[in-house]
């Protein structure tokens, strides 16, 4: 069974950092395109960052310059390093995997077949 599991969330002060991890079981992340999404209560599920099988990365405007997506060499874990966190970054963060979609659709949550259970990030002002 293909599963994703996020970890690394928590509560931090504004300006702090967190590193989220997304670990796969039952499949190799290197065969999939991975996205980090976030959703705050009552809000849409938004793409934060994505990484393709070829290692190409993309970031939402709010994440550029602050967040970094990466993958370990064994292609078992994808990370999201988040620096300079702001209260508006407070949300549940999810990782998701898709076998292959056009780059223009990487931001669409509906295109991802596999999802983790999420990890909560809370940034206090």
PDB file of C-alpha atoms in Angstrom:
ATOM      1  CA  UNK A   1       0.000   0.000   0.000  1.00  0.00           C
ATOM      2  CA  UNK A   2       1.349   3.408  -0.963  1.00  0.00           C
ATOM      3  CA  UNK A   3       1.402   5.814   1.953  1.00  0.00           C
ATOM      4  CA  UNK A   4       2.873   9.202   2.790  1.00  0.00           C
ATOM      5  CA  UNK A   5       3.611  10.426   6.286  1.00  0.00           C
ATOM      6  CA  UNK A   6       4.444  14.001   7.224  1.00  0.00           C
ATOM      7  CA  UNK A   7       6.304  15.079  10.337  1.00  0.00           C
ATOM      8  CA  UNK A   8       8.103  18.101  11.697  1.00  0.00           C
ATOM      9  CA  UNK A   9       5.240  20.473  12.347  1.00  0.00           C
ATOM     10  CA  UNK A  10       4.842  22.384  15.578  1.00  0.00           C
ATOM     11  CA  UNK A  11       4.484  25.797  17.145  1.00  0.00           C
ATOM     12  CA  UNK A  12       7.109  28.484  16.595  1.00  0.00           C
ATOM     13  CA  UNK A  13       7.458  32.202  17.088  1.00  0.00           C
ATOM     14  CA  UNK A  14       7.256  34.548  14.145  1.00  0.00           C
ATOM     15  CA  UNK A  15      10.605  34.546  12.356  1.00  0.00           C
ATOM     16  CA  UNK A  16      11.362  30.993  13.393  1.00  0.00           C
ATOM     17  CA  UNK A  17      12.044  27.919  11.273  1.00  0.00           C
ATOM     18  CA  UNK A  18      10.692  24.425  10.840  1.00  0.00           C
ATOM     19  CA  UNK A  19      11.659  21.536   8.600  1.00  0.00           C
ATOM     20  CA  UNK A  20       8.854  19.295   7.456  1.00  0.00           C
ATOM     21  CA  UNK A  21       9.503  15.757   6.255  1.00  0.00           C
ATOM     22  CA  UNK A  22       7.429  13.585   3.959  1.00  0.00           C
ATOM     23  CA  UNK A  23       8.326   9.932   4.007  1.00  0.00           C
ATOM     24  CA  UNK A  24       6.942   7.408   1.554  1.00  0.00           C
ATOM     25  CA  UNK A  25       6.207   3.756   2.110  1.00  0.00           C
ATOM     26  CA  UNK A  26       5.220   1.305  -0.564  1.00  0.00           C
ATOM     27  CA  UNK A  27       6.740   3.330  -3.382  1.00  0.00           C
ATOM     28  CA  UNK A  28       9.788   5.342  -4.388  1.00  0.00           C
ATOM     29  CA  UNK A  29       9.261   9.084  -4.276  1.00  0.00           C
ATOM     30  CA  UNK A  30      11.721   9.441  -7.132  1.00  0.00           C
ATOM     31  CA  UNK A  31       9.107   7.981  -9.491  1.00  0.00           C
ATOM     32  CA  UNK A  32       6.576  10.677  -8.607  1.00  0.00           C
ATOM     33  CA  UNK A  33       6.151  14.399  -8.572  1.00  0.00           C
ATOM     34  CA  UNK A  34       5.736  15.665  -5.027  1.00  0.00           C
ATOM     35  CA  UNK A  35       3.865  18.678  -3.793  1.00  0.00           C
ATOM     36  CA  UNK A  36       3.608  20.350  -0.412  1.00  0.00           C
ATOM     37  CA  UNK A  37       0.189  21.909   0.144  1.00  0.00           C
ATOM     38  CA  UNK A  38      -1.274  23.811   3.035  1.00  0.00           C
ATOM     39  CA  UNK A  39      -4.763  24.532   4.222  1.00  0.00           C
ATOM     40  CA  UNK A  40      -5.915  26.885   6.937  1.00  0.00           C
ATOM     41  CA  UNK A  41      -9.431  26.581   8.403  1.00  0.00           C
ATOM     42  CA  UNK A  42     -12.025  27.853   5.952  1.00  0.00           C
ATOM     43  CA  UNK A  43      -9.425  28.382   3.244  1.00  0.00           C
ATOM     44  CA  UNK A  44      -8.496  26.680   0.007  1.00  0.00           C
ATOM     45  CA  UNK A  45      -5.816  24.009  -0.159  1.00  0.00           C
ATOM     46  CA  UNK A  46      -2.901  25.828  -1.766  1.00  0.00           C
ATOM     47  CA  UNK A  47       0.292  24.508  -3.298  1.00  0.00           C
ATOM     48  CA  UNK A  48       3.346  25.660  -1.359  1.00  0.00           C
ATOM     49  CA  UNK A  49       6.071  23.986  -3.392  1.00  0.00           C
ATOM     50  CA  UNK A  50       6.621  21.088  -5.755  1.00  0.00           C
ATOM     51  CA  UNK A  51       9.484  18.980  -7.039  1.00  0.00           C
ATOM     52  CA  UNK A  52       9.403  16.890 -10.190  1.00  0.00           C
ATOM     53  CA  UNK A  53      11.064  13.548 -10.881  1.00  0.00           C
ATOM     54  CA  UNK A  54      13.821  15.502 -12.611  1.00  0.00           C
ATOM     55  CA  UNK A  55      14.373  17.657  -9.540  1.00  0.00           C
ATOM     56  CA  UNK A  56      12.777  20.816 -10.891  1.00  0.00           C
ATOM     57  CA  UNK A  57      11.310  22.892  -8.104  1.00  0.00           C
ATOM     58  CA  UNK A  58       8.523  25.454  -8.006  1.00  0.00           C
ATOM     59  CA  UNK A  59       7.298  27.728  -5.243  1.00  0.00           C
ATOM     60  CA  UNK A  60       4.214  29.749  -4.528  1.00  0.00           C
ATOM     61  CA  UNK A  61       4.930  33.459  -4.423  1.00  0.00           C
ATOM     62  CA  UNK A  62       4.476  33.511  -0.639  1.00  0.00           C
ATOM     63  CA  UNK A  63       7.109  30.781  -0.275  1.00  0.00           C
ATOM     64  CA  UNK A  64       9.810  32.167  -2.559  1.00  0.00           C
ATOM     65  CA  UNK A  65      12.940  33.156  -0.687  1.00  0.00           C
ATOM     66  CA  UNK A  66      11.740  31.596   2.579  1.00  0.00           C
ATOM     67  CA  UNK A  67      10.955  27.940   1.864  1.00  0.00           C
ATOM     68  CA  UNK A  68      13.105  25.271   0.215  1.00  0.00           C
ATOM     69  CA  UNK A  69      11.961  21.885  -1.050  1.00  0.00           C
ATOM     70  CA  UNK A  70      14.495  19.072  -1.325  1.00  0.00           C
ATOM     71  CA  UNK A  71      14.765  15.324  -1.573  1.00  0.00           C
ATOM     72  CA  UNK A  72      17.209  12.877  -0.041  1.00  0.00           C
ATOM     73  CA  UNK A  73      19.494  10.889  -2.299  1.00  0.00           C
ATOM     74  CA  UNK A  74      17.636   7.661  -1.641  1.00  0.00           C
ATOM     75  CA  UNK A  75      14.419   9.326  -2.856  1.00  0.00           C
ATOM     76  CA  UNK A  76      12.528   8.175   0.204  1.00  0.00           C
ATOM     77  CA  UNK A  77      11.927  11.507   1.863  1.00  0.00           C
ATOM     78  CA  UNK A  78      11.039  14.995   0.675  1.00  0.00           C
ATOM     79  CA  UNK A  79      11.697  17.956   2.924  1.00  0.00           C
ATOM     80  CA  UNK A  80      10.279  21.440   3.193  1.00  0.00           C
ATOM     81  CA  UNK A  81      12.587  23.827   5.014  1.00  0.00           C
ATOM     82  CA  UNK A  82      10.606  26.845   6.160  1.00  0.00           C
ATOM     83  CA  UNK A  83      12.427  29.941   7.404  1.00  0.00           C
ATOM     84  CA  UNK A  84      11.241  33.397   8.444  1.00  0.00           C
ATOM     85  CA  UNK A  85       7.857  31.992   9.346  1.00  0.00           C
ATOM     86  CA  UNK A  86       4.929  34.367   9.679  1.00  0.00           C
ATOM     87  CA  UNK A  87       1.593  34.025  11.486  1.00  0.00           C
ATOM     88  CA  UNK A  88      -0.129  33.740   8.097  1.00  0.00           C
ATOM     89  CA  UNK A  89       1.855  30.537   7.458  1.00  0.00           C
ATOM     90  CA  UNK A  90      -0.238  28.837  10.143  1.00  0.00           C
ATOM     91  CA  UNK A  91      -1.996  25.887   8.496  1.00  0.00           C
ATOM     92  CA  UNK A  92      -2.098  22.140   8.152  1.00  0.00           C
ATOM     93  CA  UNK A  93       0.649  21.106   5.765  1.00  0.00           C
ATOM     94  CA  UNK A  94       0.266  18.074   3.520  1.00  0.00           C
ATOM     95  CA  UNK A  95       2.553  16.296   1.116  1.00  0.00           C
ATOM     96  CA  UNK A  96       1.092  14.672  -1.950  1.00  0.00           C
ATOM     97  CA  UNK A  97       2.360  12.586  -4.849  1.00  0.00           C
ATOM     98  CA  UNK A  98       1.320  12.243  -8.452  1.00  0.00           C
ATOM     99  CA  UNK A  99       2.658   9.933 -11.123  1.00  0.00           C
ATOM    100  CA  UNK A 100       2.803  12.547 -13.814  1.00  0.00           C
ATOM    101  CA  UNK A 101       1.006  15.737 -14.660  1.00  0.00           C
ATOM    102  CA  UNK A 102       1.732  18.665 -16.881  1.00  0.00           C
ATOM    103  CA  UNK A 103       3.748  21.392 -15.166  1.00  0.00           C
ATOM    104  CA  UNK A 104       0.863  23.802 -15.575  1.00  0.00           C
ATOM    105  CA  UNK A 105      -1.260  21.553 -13.340  1.00  0.00           C
ATOM    106  CA  UNK A 106       1.201  21.056 -10.498  1.00  0.00           C
ATOM    107  CA  UNK A 107      -0.725  23.535  -8.343  1.00  0.00           C
ATOM    108  CA  UNK A 108      -3.972  21.536  -8.620  1.00  0.00           C
ATOM    109  CA  UNK A 109      -4.567  19.439  -5.513  1.00  0.00           C
ATOM    110  CA  UNK A 110      -7.037  17.291  -7.463  1.00  0.00           C
ATOM    111  CA  UNK A 111      -4.198  16.048  -9.680  1.00  0.00           C
ATOM    112  CA  UNK A 112      -2.414  14.299  -6.792  1.00  0.00           C
ATOM    113  CA  UNK A 113      -3.365  10.696  -6.075  1.00  0.00           C
ATOM    114  CA  UNK A 114      -1.591  10.100  -2.775  1.00  0.00           C
ATOM    115  CA  UNK A 115      -1.780  12.258   0.358  1.00  0.00           C
ATOM    116  CA  UNK A 116      -0.371  12.177   3.847  1.00  0.00           C
ATOM    117  CA  UNK A 117      -2.369  12.884   6.989  1.00  0.00           C
ATOM    118  CA  UNK A 118      -0.884  16.340   7.425  1.00  0.00           C
ATOM    119  CA  UNK A 119       1.211  18.077  10.043  1.00  0.00           C
ATOM    120  CA  UNK A 120       0.111  21.240  11.835  1.00  0.00           C
ATOM    121  CA  UNK A 121       2.248  24.359  11.686  1.00  0.00           C
ATOM    122  CA  UNK A 122       1.377  27.201  14.057  1.00  0.00           C
ATOM    123  CA  UNK A 123       3.272  30.483  13.996  1.00  0.00           C
ATOM    124  CA  UNK A 124       2.696  32.824  16.929  1.00  0.00           C
ATOM    125  CA  UNK A 125       3.090  36.552  16.523  1.00  0.00           C
TER     126      UNK A 125
END
